[in-house]
Coordinates of C-alpha atoms in Angstrom, one line a residue:
M1 CA 0.2 0.1 0.0
R2 CA 2.9 2.3 0.7
N3 CA 4.2 1.6 -2.9
I4 CA 0.6 2.2 -4.3
G5 CA 0.4 5.4 -2.2
L6 CA 3.5 6.9 -3.6
I7 CA 2.6 6.4 -7.1
V8 CA -1.1 7.8 -6.6
G9 CA 0.7 10.8 -5.0
R10 CA 3.1 11.3 -8.0
E11 CA 0.4 10.8 -10.6
F12 CA -2.2 13.1 -9.0
R13 CA 0.4 16.0 -8.3
E14 CA 1.7 15.6 -12.0
R15 CA -1.5 16.4 -13.2
V16 CA -3.4 18.6 -10.8
Y17 CA -0.3 21.1 -10.5
K18 CA -0.6 22.0 -14.1
K19 CA -2.0 25.1 -15.4
S20 CA -4.0 23.3 -17.9
F21 CA -6.0 21.5 -15.1
I22 CA -6.5 24.6 -13.1
I23 CA -7.8 26.5 -16.2
T24 CA -9.9 23.7 -17.5
T25 CA -11.6 23.3 -13.9
I26 CA -12.5 26.9 -13.8
L27 CA -13.5 27.4 -17.5
M28 CA -15.5 24.4 -18.1
P29 CA -18.8 25.3 -16.2
L30 CA -18.6 28.6 -17.9
L31 CA -18.1 26.8 -21.1
M32 CA -21.2 24.6 -20.7
I33 CA -23.1 27.8 -19.6
L34 CA -22.0 29.6 -22.8
M35 CA -22.7 26.7 -24.8
G36 CA -26.4 26.5 -23.4
A37 CA -27.0 30.2 -23.9
A38 CA -25.2 30.6 -27.1
P39 CA -28.2 29.9 -29.5
T40 CA -30.2 32.6 -27.8
L41 CA -27.3 35.2 -27.5
I42 CA -26.9 34.7 -31.3
M43 CA -30.8 35.2 -32.1
E44 CA -30.6 38.3 -29.9
F45 CA -27.8 40.1 -30.6
V46 CA -27.3 39.2 -34.5
D47 CA -29.6 41.0 -36.5
G48 CA -30.3 39.7 -40.0
S49 CA -30.7 42.0 -42.9
T50 CA -33.9 43.1 -44.0
K51 CA -35.4 41.3 -46.9
K52 CA -38.0 42.8 -49.2
I53 CA -40.2 40.0 -51.1
A54 CA -42.5 41.0 -54.0
V55 CA -45.9 39.0 -53.6
I56 CA -47.8 38.1 -56.5
D57 CA -51.0 37.0 -55.3
E58 CA -53.5 35.4 -57.9
S59 CA -56.0 34.8 -55.1
G60 CA -56.4 38.3 -53.7
L61 CA -56.5 36.7 -50.2
V62 CA -53.1 36.2 -49.0
A63 CA -51.4 39.5 -49.7
P64 CA -53.5 41.8 -47.8
R65 CA -52.8 39.8 -44.5
L66 CA -49.2 39.3 -44.9
V67 CA -47.4 41.0 -41.9
S68 CA -44.2 42.7 -42.3
D69 CA -41.3 42.9 -39.7
E70 CA -37.9 44.0 -39.1
E71 CA -36.6 41.1 -41.3
L72 CA -39.1 40.2 -44.0
V73 CA -41.0 43.3 -46.0
F74 CA -43.6 41.9 -48.3
E75 CA -44.7 44.4 -51.2
L76 CA -47.4 43.7 -53.4
S77 CA -46.8 43.5 -57.2
D78 CA -49.0 43.9 -60.0
K79 CA -46.3 42.1 -62.2
D80 CA -46.4 38.8 -63.7
L81 CA -44.2 36.3 -62.6
Q82 CA -41.4 36.6 -65.2
Q83 CA -41.3 40.4 -65.1
A84 CA -41.2 40.3 -61.1
L85 CA -38.5 37.8 -61.4
I86 CA -36.4 40.0 -63.7
A87 CA -36.9 43.1 -61.8
T88 CA -36.0 41.5 -58.6
S89 CA -32.6 40.0 -59.9
Q90 CA -32.0 43.6 -61.1
D91 CA -32.7 45.2 -57.4
E92 CA -30.1 44.6 -54.9
E93 CA -32.5 45.2 -52.2
S94 CA -35.0 42.7 -53.1
F95 CA -34.7 39.3 -51.8
G96 CA -37.2 37.5 -54.0
V97 CA -40.9 36.8 -55.3
L98 CA -43.6 34.9 -53.6
H99 CA -45.9 33.6 -56.0
I100 CA -49.6 32.5 -54.4
G101 CA -51.8 30.5 -56.9
K102 CA -55.4 31.0 -57.4
D103 CA -56.7 27.8 -55.6
I104 CA -54.5 28.3 -52.5
V105 CA -57.4 27.6 -50.2
E106 CA -58.2 24.3 -51.8
N107 CA -54.6 23.4 -52.6
P108 CA -52.1 24.7 -49.7
N109 CA -49.2 23.8 -51.7
D110 CA -49.6 26.2 -54.5
A111 CA -47.2 28.8 -53.1
R112 CA -43.6 29.2 -54.4
L113 CA -40.8 31.4 -53.2
Y114 CA -38.2 32.5 -55.7
T115 CA -35.0 34.1 -54.0
T116 CA -31.8 35.7 -55.7
S117 CA -29.6 34.2 -52.9
S118 CA -29.8 31.4 -50.2
S119 CA -33.1 30.9 -48.1
S120 CA -33.2 29.8 -44.6
L121 CA -35.4 27.5 -42.5
V122 CA -36.6 30.4 -40.2
I123 CA -37.7 32.6 -43.2
E124 CA -39.4 29.8 -44.9
E125 CA -41.4 28.8 -41.8
T126 CA -42.4 32.3 -41.0
I127 CA -43.7 32.8 -44.5
A128 CA -45.4 29.3 -44.5
D129 CA -47.2 30.2 -40.9
Q130 CA -48.6 33.2 -42.3
I131 CA -50.0 31.4 -45.2
E132 CA -51.6 28.7 -43.1
K133 CA -53.4 31.0 -41.0
V134 CA -55.1 32.8 -44.0
I135 CA -56.1 29.5 -45.5
E136 CA -57.6 28.4 -42.1
S137 CA -59.3 31.5 -41.7
E138 CA -60.6 31.2 -45.0
R139 CA -61.8 27.7 -44.6
L140 CA -63.7 28.6 -41.5
K141 CA -65.5 31.1 -43.3
A142 CA -67.3 28.5 -45.1
Y143 CA -69.3 27.4 -41.9
N144 CA -70.7 31.0 -41.9
I145 CA -70.3 31.4 -38.1
E146 CA -70.2 35.0 -36.9
N147 CA -67.0 36.1 -34.9
I148 CA -65.2 33.0 -35.6
D149 CA -62.0 34.7 -35.2
E150 CA -62.9 35.8 -31.7
I151 CA -64.8 32.4 -30.7
L152 CA -61.7 30.6 -31.4
E153 CA -59.6 33.0 -29.7
K154 CA -61.3 32.4 -26.6
V155 CA -61.3 28.7 -26.8
K156 CA -57.8 28.3 -27.0
A157 CA -56.3 26.6 -24.0
S158 CA -52.6 26.0 -23.0
V159 CA -52.2 23.1 -20.5
H160 CA -49.1 22.7 -18.2
L161 CA -49.4 19.6 -16.4
T162 CA -48.0 19.4 -13.0
T163 CA -46.8 16.1 -12.1
F164 CA -46.5 14.6 -8.5
R165 CA -44.5 11.4 -7.2
T166 CA -46.6 9.1 -5.0
D167 CA -44.4 6.2 -4.9
K168 CA -41.9 7.6 -2.2
E169 CA -42.0 7.3 1.3
E170 CA -41.8 11.2 1.9
D171 CA -44.3 13.7 1.2
S172 CA -45.7 13.9 -2.4
A173 CA -43.8 16.5 -4.2
A174 CA -44.2 18.4 -7.6
T175 CA -41.4 17.3 -10.2
S176 CA -40.2 18.8 -13.0
A177 CA -39.7 16.3 -16.4
V178 CA -37.7 19.0 -18.3
A179 CA -35.4 20.1 -15.2
S180 CA -34.7 16.0 -14.7
S181 CA -34.1 15.3 -18.5
L182 CA -31.7 18.4 -18.7
I183 CA -29.7 17.6 -15.7
G184 CA -29.8 14.0 -16.5
M185 CA -28.9 14.8 -20.2
L186 CA -25.8 17.0 -18.9
L187 CA -24.6 14.7 -16.3
G188 CA -24.5 11.8 -19.1
F189 CA -22.4 13.9 -21.1
L190 CA -20.3 15.0 -18.5
L191 CA -19.3 11.0 -17.7
Y192 CA -19.0 10.1 -21.2
F193 CA -16.4 12.9 -21.5
I194 CA -14.6 12.0 -18.4
L195 CA -14.2 8.3 -19.2
A196 CA -13.4 9.0 -22.8
I197 CA -10.6 11.7 -22.1
Y198 CA -9.2 10.4 -18.5
G199 CA -9.4 6.8 -19.7
S200 CA -7.4 7.7 -22.8
M201 CA -4.8 9.7 -20.8
V202 CA -4.1 6.6 -18.5
M203 CA -3.5 4.5 -21.6
Q204 CA -1.1 7.3 -23.3
S205 CA 0.9 7.5 -20.0
V206 CA 1.6 3.9 -19.8
I207 CA 2.5 4.1 -23.4
D208 CA 4.9 6.7 -23.0
E209 CA 6.7 5.0 -20.0
K210 CA 6.8 1.8 -21.6
S211 CA 8.4 3.5 -24.9
S212 CA 11.0 5.0 -22.5
R213 CA 11.7 2.2 -20.8
I214 CA 11.0 3.7 -17.2
L215 CA 8.7 0.9 -16.4
E216 CA 11.5 -1.8 -16.5
V217 CA 13.5 0.3 -14.2
M218 CA 10.4 0.7 -11.9
V219 CA 9.7 -3.0 -11.8
S220 CA 12.7 -3.7 -10.0
T221 CA 11.2 -1.7 -6.8
V222 CA 7.5 -2.1 -7.1
K223 CA 5.6 -5.0 -8.4
P224 CA 3.6 -4.3 -11.9
F225 CA 0.3 -4.5 -10.0
E226 CA 1.3 -1.8 -7.6
M227 CA 2.3 0.3 -10.7
L228 CA -1.0 -0.7 -12.3
M229 CA -3.1 0.3 -9.3
G230 CA -1.2 3.6 -8.4
K231 CA -1.7 5.0 -12.1
I232 CA -5.2 4.1 -12.0
L233 CA -6.1 5.5 -8.7
G234 CA -3.7 8.7 -9.0
I235 CA -5.7 9.6 -12.3
A236 CA -8.8 8.8 -11.1
A237 CA -8.3 11.1 -8.1
V238 CA -7.6 14.0 -10.6
A239 CA -11.0 13.3 -12.2
A240 CA -12.9 13.0 -8.9
T241 CA -11.1 16.3 -8.0
Q242 CA -12.4 18.0 -11.0
V243 CA -16.2 16.9 -10.6
L244 CA -15.8 17.7 -6.8
V245 CA -15.0 21.4 -7.5
W246 CA -17.5 21.5 -10.2
G247 CA -20.1 20.0 -8.0
V248 CA -19.2 22.7 -5.2
L249 CA -19.6 25.2 -7.6
I250 CA -23.1 24.4 -8.7
V251 CA -24.1 23.9 -4.8
L252 CA -23.0 27.3 -4.2
F253 CA -24.6 28.8 -7.3
S254 CA -27.9 27.3 -6.2
S255 CA -27.7 28.0 -2.8
V256 CA -26.0 31.6 -3.0
I257 CA -26.0 33.3 -6.2
L258 CA -29.4 32.2 -7.6
P259 CA -31.4 33.4 -4.6
A260 CA -29.4 36.6 -4.8
I261 CA -30.4 37.3 -8.4
M262 CA -33.9 36.1 -8.3
P263 CA -36.8 38.6 -7.7
E264 CA -37.9 38.2 -4.4
N265 CA -41.6 37.5 -5.3
I266 CA -40.7 34.5 -7.3
L267 CA -37.9 33.2 -4.9
D268 CA -40.8 33.2 -2.3
S269 CA -43.1 31.3 -4.7
V270 CA -40.3 28.8 -5.3
Q271 CA -39.9 28.3 -1.6
Q272 CA -43.6 27.8 -1.2
V273 CA -43.5 25.2 -4.2
Q274 CA -40.6 23.2 -2.0
A275 CA -43.0 23.3 0.7
G276 CA -45.6 21.7 -1.1
A277 CA -47.9 24.6 -1.9
D278 CA -50.1 24.4 -5.2
V279 CA -47.8 25.1 -8.1
S280 CA -50.6 26.3 -10.6
A281 CA -52.0 28.9 -8.3
L282 CA -48.7 30.1 -7.7
A283 CA -47.8 30.0 -11.2
T284 CA -50.8 31.9 -12.1
Q285 CA -49.9 34.7 -9.8
Q286 CA -46.4 35.2 -11.1
D287 CA -47.3 34.8 -14.7
L288 CA -45.3 31.9 -15.0
S289 CA -46.0 28.1 -16.3
P290 CA -46.1 25.6 -13.5
E291 CA -43.5 23.5 -15.3
M292 CA -40.9 26.5 -15.2
L293 CA -41.8 27.3 -11.4
T294 CA -41.0 23.6 -10.6
A295 CA -37.7 23.4 -12.5
M296 CA -36.7 26.4 -10.4
A297 CA -37.7 24.7 -7.3
S298 CA -35.5 21.7 -8.3
L299 CA -32.6 23.9 -9.1
L300 CA -32.9 25.5 -5.7
D301 CA -33.0 22.5 -4.1
T302 CA -29.5 22.4 -2.7
G303 CA -29.9 18.7 -0.6
H304 CA -31.2 17.0 -3.6
L305 CA -28.5 18.4 -5.9
A306 CA -25.8 17.5 -3.3
M307 CA -27.2 13.9 -3.3
I308 CA -27.1 13.8 -6.8
I309 CA -23.4 15.0 -7.0
G310 CA -22.5 12.2 -4.2
T311 CA -24.1 9.6 -6.3
V312 CA -22.2 10.8 -9.7
L313 CA -18.9 10.7 -7.8
L314 CA -19.7 7.1 -7.0
Y315 CA -20.3 6.0 -10.6
L316 CA -17.5 8.4 -11.7
I317 CA -14.9 6.5 -9.5
G318 CA -16.2 3.1 -10.0
G319 CA -16.6 3.6 -14.0
F320 CA -13.2 5.2 -14.2
L321 CA -11.6 2.5 -12.3
L322 CA -13.4 0.0 -14.9
Y323 CA -12.5 1.7 -18.0
A324 CA -9.2 2.8 -17.0
S325 CA -7.8 -0.7 -16.0
L326 CA -8.8 -1.9 -19.5
Y327 CA -6.9 1.3 -21.2
A328 CA -4.0 0.5 -19.1
A329 CA -3.9 -3.1 -20.1
V330 CA -4.2 -1.8 -23.7
G331 CA -1.4 0.6 -23.1
A332 CA 0.8 -2.1 -21.7
S333 CA 0.1 -4.2 -24.9
V334 CA 1.4 -1.8 -27.5
D335 CA 4.3 0.3 -28.2
Q336 CA 2.7 3.2 -30.0
A337 CA -1.1 4.8 -29.5
Q338 CA -1.6 4.2 -33.3
D339 CA -1.1 0.4 -32.8
A340 CA -4.2 0.6 -30.0
Q341 CA -6.7 1.6 -32.1
Q342 CA -8.1 -1.7 -33.0
L343 CA -8.1 -2.6 -29.2
T344 CA -9.5 0.9 -27.9
T345 CA -12.5 0.6 -30.4
I346 CA -13.7 -2.5 -28.4
I347 CA -13.2 -0.6 -25.4
T348 CA -15.2 2.8 -26.6
L349 CA -18.0 1.0 -28.2
P350 CA -19.8 0.5 -24.8
I351 CA -19.2 4.2 -24.0
I352 CA -20.6 5.4 -27.0
V353 CA -23.8 2.9 -26.8
S354 CA -24.0 4.6 -23.1
F355 CA -24.3 7.9 -24.5
I356 CA -26.7 6.9 -27.3
V357 CA -29.2 5.3 -24.7
T358 CA -29.1 8.4 -22.5
M359 CA -31.3 10.0 -25.5
M360 CA -33.7 7.4 -24.6
V361 CA -33.8 8.3 -20.9
M362 CA -35.6 11.6 -21.7
K363 CA -38.5 9.8 -23.5
D364 CA -38.8 7.2 -20.7
P365 CA -36.4 6.7 -17.9
N366 CA -37.8 3.3 -16.7
S367 CA -37.8 1.6 -20.2
P368 CA -36.4 -2.1 -20.3
V369 CA -33.7 -1.1 -22.3
V370 CA -32.7 1.9 -20.2
F371 CA -33.0 0.0 -16.9
W372 CA -30.7 -2.9 -18.1
C373 CA -28.2 -0.6 -19.6
S374 CA -28.2 1.2 -16.0
M375 CA -27.5 -2.3 -14.6
I376 CA -24.8 -3.4 -17.0
P377 CA -21.5 -2.4 -15.4
F378 CA -19.9 -1.1 -18.6
T379 CA -22.9 1.2 -19.6
A380 CA -24.2 1.9 -15.9
P381 CA -21.6 4.6 -15.2
I382 CA -23.5 6.9 -18.0
V383 CA -26.7 5.6 -18.2
M384 CA -27.8 5.3 -14.4
V385 CA -26.3 9.0 -14.0
A386 CA -28.6 10.1 -16.6
R387 CA -31.5 8.4 -14.7
I388 CA -31.0 9.4 -11.3
P389 CA -32.5 13.3 -11.5
S390 CA -35.7 11.6 -12.4
G391 CA -35.8 9.6 -9.1
I392 CA -34.8 6.2 -9.1
P393 CA -35.4 4.1 -6.4
A394 CA -32.7 3.3 -4.0
W395 CA -32.3 -0.4 -4.6
E396 CA -31.6 0.0 -8.3
I397 CA -28.7 2.5 -7.6
A398 CA -27.4 0.2 -4.9
T399 CA -27.6 -3.0 -7.4
S400 CA -25.9 -0.9 -10.2
L401 CA -23.1 0.2 -7.9
A402 CA -22.5 -3.2 -6.6
L403 CA -22.3 -4.8 -10.0
L404 CA -19.9 -2.0 -11.1
Y405 CA -17.4 -2.3 -8.6
A406 CA -17.3 -6.0 -8.4
T407 CA -16.9 -6.0 -12.4
F408 CA -13.9 -3.5 -11.6
T409 CA -12.6 -5.9 -9.3
L410 CA -12.7 -8.5 -11.9
C411 CA -11.2 -6.4 -14.5
V412 CA -8.4 -5.1 -12.7
W413 CA -7.1 -8.6 -11.9
G414 CA -7.3 -9.8 -15.3
A415 CA -5.8 -6.1 -16.6
A416 CA -3.1 -6.8 -14.0
K417 CA -2.1 -10.1 -15.6
I418 CA -1.8 -8.5 -19.0
Y419 CA -0.1 -5.5 -17.7
K420 CA 2.8 -7.7 -16.2
I421 CA 3.6 -9.4 -19.3
G422 CA 2.5 -6.5 -21.8
I423 CA 5.1 -3.9 -20.2
F424 CA 8.0 -6.2 -21.5
M425 CA 6.7 -7.0 -24.8
H426 CA 8.1 -4.6 -27.9
G427 CA 7.7 -5.2 -31.4
A428 CA 5.0 -6.9 -32.4
K429 CA 1.5 -5.7 -32.2
P430 CA -0.4 -8.0 -30.0
T431 CA -4.1 -9.2 -31.1
I432 CA -6.9 -10.0 -28.8
R433 CA -6.0 -13.8 -28.9
D434 CA -2.3 -13.0 -27.4
M435 CA -3.9 -11.3 -24.6
W436 CA -6.3 -13.8 -23.9
R437 CA -3.4 -16.1 -23.8
W438 CA -1.5 -13.8 -21.4
L439 CA -4.5 -13.9 -19.0
K440 CA -4.2 -17.9 -18.6
Y441 CA -0.6 -17.4 -17.8

């Protein structure tokens, strides 16, 4: 244990004291926030140029009802299609021609947009939505109902479903599927990132030490198993430290910063939701959707977030130890990183499958595929972490963790046997058959 401790300390200090680690640890949360807010910021601050569109309406119904805005300006044209196209091509300010057919009400597809430059999905959807409203209005007139538009406006309804969990021992509380899904996806991506990046870091470190023949010198002082465990545990401590720092920042943001910047009336409503008050009534008072109010209550529940972070750390450590042992065995078997591609493909395949399955968690966190993938040790670290924010029974988490750590113990035993032989092998590229033979030595 003393030798393992020395190697763990060396691996930990070598990586944690680097400027890149400190910068990444601090900037990663900011980068994640910016990535989430980037589309909104782009739409808010990047103004597109005004596009002038000539409208030829043979039906006489659509053109008068088209509404111009800052991006699209509709101008009624009395020219035929060919003349309008020629005039548009000669006018630099014109974007195109919108042609509406005579039977647009009976045939909604009788509309064509001719542009002088590339169009966009937003432009086409905006024009199509306006035409659809006109067609729907004209079709409703055939029923000879007075004030049909006013009646339709009054009967419109928007339903925001408030969900309560009744299968738990504690008092039933409102839950947010949106918040749970987003947090689950974020945590699943985080585990995917750490397992892939830090696992390959273990492999590259072993390859570098093997190529420089450092391992052959160290093996005279420590056993190969001690070197393997020291390297795995050292880098695992680095990954756990990074996630722990992020977890502390999240808890501080949830408990200190977010309540400070949130309006007092909304904060009071959120606290009432956490205490079990009627979500719908409070949402109506604050002019918010119940889903949004429930999501904010989940984000401000510091105890719940701390529980999630603690569970994530358990899966992070177990999953990393499992995959790092496999990466280390591969690294000890080859002389160059290029030679390890075939073997690493087999290791990364379950990680990729796990990330794909996390997409299914948003649809149904308790589906059979998702459940079994959260129990299989090679996919559990990512899939189960994505399920946890949805409220998973404790026995499932305990069973999954027990299988994960038991599989790690078995894998590290096999990886140690391959590692012990592989560090002395140079020259020929090993195959899976060779590594299987080493396991039986």
